[in-house]
Short mmCIF file of C-alpha atoms in Angstrom, two decimals:
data_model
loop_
_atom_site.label_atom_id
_atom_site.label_comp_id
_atom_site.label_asym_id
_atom_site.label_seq_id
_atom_site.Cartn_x
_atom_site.Cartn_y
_atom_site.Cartn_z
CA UNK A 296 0.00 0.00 0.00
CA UNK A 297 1.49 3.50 -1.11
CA UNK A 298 1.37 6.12 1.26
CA UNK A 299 -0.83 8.14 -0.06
CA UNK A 300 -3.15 5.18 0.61
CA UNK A 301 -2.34 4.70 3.76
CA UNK A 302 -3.16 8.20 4.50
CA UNK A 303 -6.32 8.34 2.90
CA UNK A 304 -7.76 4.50 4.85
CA UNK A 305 -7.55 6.47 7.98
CA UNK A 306 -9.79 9.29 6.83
CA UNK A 307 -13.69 9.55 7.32
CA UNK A 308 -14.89 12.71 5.19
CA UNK A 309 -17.44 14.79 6.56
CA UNK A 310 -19.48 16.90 4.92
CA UNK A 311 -17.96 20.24 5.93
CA UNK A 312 -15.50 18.97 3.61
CA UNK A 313 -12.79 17.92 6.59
CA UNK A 314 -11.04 14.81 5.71
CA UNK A 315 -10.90 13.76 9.80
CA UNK A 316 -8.31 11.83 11.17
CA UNK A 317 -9.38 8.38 12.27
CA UNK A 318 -5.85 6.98 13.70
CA UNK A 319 -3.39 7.49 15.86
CA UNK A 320 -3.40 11.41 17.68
CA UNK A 321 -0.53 13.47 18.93
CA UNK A 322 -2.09 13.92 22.69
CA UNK A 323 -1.68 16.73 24.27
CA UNK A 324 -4.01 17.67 26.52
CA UNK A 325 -3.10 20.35 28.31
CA UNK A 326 -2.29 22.53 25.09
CA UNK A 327 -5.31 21.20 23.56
CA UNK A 328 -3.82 19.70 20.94
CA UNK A 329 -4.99 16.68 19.06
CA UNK A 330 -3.28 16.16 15.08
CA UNK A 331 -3.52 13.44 13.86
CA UNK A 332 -0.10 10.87 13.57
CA UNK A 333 1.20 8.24 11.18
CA UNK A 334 4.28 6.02 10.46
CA UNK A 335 6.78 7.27 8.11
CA UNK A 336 10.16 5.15 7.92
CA UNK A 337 9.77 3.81 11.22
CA UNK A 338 9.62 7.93 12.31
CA UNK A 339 5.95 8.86 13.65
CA UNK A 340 5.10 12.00 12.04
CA UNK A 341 2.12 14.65 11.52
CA UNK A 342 -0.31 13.42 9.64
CA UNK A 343 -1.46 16.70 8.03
CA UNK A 344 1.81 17.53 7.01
CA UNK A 345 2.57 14.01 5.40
CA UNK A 346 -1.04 15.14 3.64
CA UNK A 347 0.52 18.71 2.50
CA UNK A 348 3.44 16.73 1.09
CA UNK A 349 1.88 14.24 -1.25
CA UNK A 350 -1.15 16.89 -2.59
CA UNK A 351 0.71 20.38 -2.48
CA UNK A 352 4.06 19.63 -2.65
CA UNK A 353 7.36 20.34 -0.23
CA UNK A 354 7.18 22.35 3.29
CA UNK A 355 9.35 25.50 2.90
CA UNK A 356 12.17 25.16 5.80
CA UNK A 357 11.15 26.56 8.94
CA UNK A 358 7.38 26.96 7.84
CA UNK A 359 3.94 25.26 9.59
CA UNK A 360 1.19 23.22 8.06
CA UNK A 361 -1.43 25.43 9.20
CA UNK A 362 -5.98 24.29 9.04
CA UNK A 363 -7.81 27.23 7.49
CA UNK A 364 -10.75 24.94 8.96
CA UNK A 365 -9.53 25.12 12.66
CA UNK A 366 -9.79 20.97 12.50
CA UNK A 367 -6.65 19.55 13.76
CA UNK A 368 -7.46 16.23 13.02
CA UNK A 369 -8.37 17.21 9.53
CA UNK A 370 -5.68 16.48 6.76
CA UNK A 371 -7.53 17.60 3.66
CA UNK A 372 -5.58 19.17 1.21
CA UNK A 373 -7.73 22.22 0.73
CA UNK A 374 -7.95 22.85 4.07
CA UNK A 375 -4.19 23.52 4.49
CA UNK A 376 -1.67 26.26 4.06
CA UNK A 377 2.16 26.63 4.85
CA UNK A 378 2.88 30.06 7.24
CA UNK A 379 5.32 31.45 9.54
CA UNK A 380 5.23 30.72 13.05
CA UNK A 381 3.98 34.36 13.52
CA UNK A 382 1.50 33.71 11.62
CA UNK A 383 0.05 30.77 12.93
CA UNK A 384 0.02 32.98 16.46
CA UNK A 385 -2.08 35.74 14.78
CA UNK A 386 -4.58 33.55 13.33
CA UNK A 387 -4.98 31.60 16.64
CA UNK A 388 -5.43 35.01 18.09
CA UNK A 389 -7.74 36.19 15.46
CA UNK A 390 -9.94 33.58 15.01
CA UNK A 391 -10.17 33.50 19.40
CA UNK A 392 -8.16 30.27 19.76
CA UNK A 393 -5.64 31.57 22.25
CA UNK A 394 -6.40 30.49 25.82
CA UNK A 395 -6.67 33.69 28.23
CA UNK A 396 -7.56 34.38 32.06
CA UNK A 397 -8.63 31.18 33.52
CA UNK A 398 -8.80 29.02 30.43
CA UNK A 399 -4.80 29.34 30.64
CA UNK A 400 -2.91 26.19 31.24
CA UNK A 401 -0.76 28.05 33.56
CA UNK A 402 -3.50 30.24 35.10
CA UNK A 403 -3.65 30.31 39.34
CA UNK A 404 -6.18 32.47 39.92
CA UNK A 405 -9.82 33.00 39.36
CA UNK A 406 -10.97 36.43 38.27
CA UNK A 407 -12.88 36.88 41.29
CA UNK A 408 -9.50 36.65 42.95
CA UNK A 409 -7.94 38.64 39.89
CA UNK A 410 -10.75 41.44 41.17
CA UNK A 411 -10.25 41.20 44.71
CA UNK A 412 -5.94 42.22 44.47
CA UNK A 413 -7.25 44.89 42.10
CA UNK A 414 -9.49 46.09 44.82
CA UNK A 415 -7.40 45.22 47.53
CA UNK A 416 -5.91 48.09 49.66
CA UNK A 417 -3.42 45.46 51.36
CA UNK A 418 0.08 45.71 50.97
CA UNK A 419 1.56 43.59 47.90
CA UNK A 420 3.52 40.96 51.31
CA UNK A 421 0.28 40.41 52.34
CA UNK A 422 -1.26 40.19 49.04
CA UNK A 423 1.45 37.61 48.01
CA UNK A 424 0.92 35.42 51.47
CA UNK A 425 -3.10 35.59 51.04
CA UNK A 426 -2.92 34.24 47.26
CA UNK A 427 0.17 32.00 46.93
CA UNK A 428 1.77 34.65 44.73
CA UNK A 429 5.87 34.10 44.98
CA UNK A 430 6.92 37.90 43.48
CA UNK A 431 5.33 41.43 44.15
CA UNK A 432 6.27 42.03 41.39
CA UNK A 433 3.53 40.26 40.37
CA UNK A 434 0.84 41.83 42.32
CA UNK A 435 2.01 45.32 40.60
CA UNK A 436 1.40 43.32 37.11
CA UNK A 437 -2.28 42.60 38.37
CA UNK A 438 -2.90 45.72 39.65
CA UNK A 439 -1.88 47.42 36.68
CA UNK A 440 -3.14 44.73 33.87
CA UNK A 441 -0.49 42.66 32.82
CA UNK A 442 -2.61 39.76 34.39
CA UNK A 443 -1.14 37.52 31.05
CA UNK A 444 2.16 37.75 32.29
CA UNK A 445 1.68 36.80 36.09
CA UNK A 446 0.89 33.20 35.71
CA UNK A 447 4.32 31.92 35.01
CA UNK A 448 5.32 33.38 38.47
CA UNK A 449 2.83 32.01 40.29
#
């Protein structure tokens, strides 16, 4: 079996016009990522790129398969695009993919507790002690809205 037909066995094709994956996934969870994964000379590798490379043609060095569909288990031709890394970022941003606040993987607080510093006339040692928060540095960030960058801190 070629692999072009081993590519297109694991396929169900809806009627959005996704070709879903129906194999193996690349499983990470906590970045919610799920692409689909196949067997290349013994290497496991991405299925929609594998996909890109037998209907499109080579992947530019240093450039990303990227789903104009938003389906990462879809591997249909049409649905892909080669980009930067930048712009893979600005279309997960654009089209409202990028997890903020307390849909953050890294996120430690809720916004209710987010509000309370903010409203808080403590001092930022006791604001650190109340909330777990290592740096008051931090609680300055918070106060001031740079709540993104806190969570790695926390």
């Amino acid at each position: 079996m070629t692999l072009q037909e081993r590519l297109e066995s694991k396929v169900q094709k809806s009627e959005g016009g996704c070709w879903v994956w129906q194999s193996g996934l690349l499983d990470k969870r906590k970045k919610n990522m799920q692409y689909g994964r196949i067997r290349v000379n013994g290497k496991m590798v991405l299925a929609h790129r594998i996909a890109y490379e037998i209907y499109v043609g080579e992947i530019p060095e240093g450039l990303h398969v990227l789903h104009s569909c938003d389906n990462q288990k879809c591997i249909n031709p049409q649905h892909l695009h080669v980009g930067t890394n930048a712009e893979n970022r600005a279309e997960c941003v654009n089209k409202g993919r990028q997890a903020k606040g307390k849909t953050h993987g890294k996120c430690k607080l809720t916004d209710e507790q987010i509000q309370e510093i903010r409203d808080s006339s403590l001092g930022a040692p006791e604001i650190c002690k109340r909330y777990g928060i290592c740096n008051r540095q931090y609680v300055w960030k918070i106060r001031h809205g740079y709540r993104r960058q806190i969570s790695d801190a926390l």
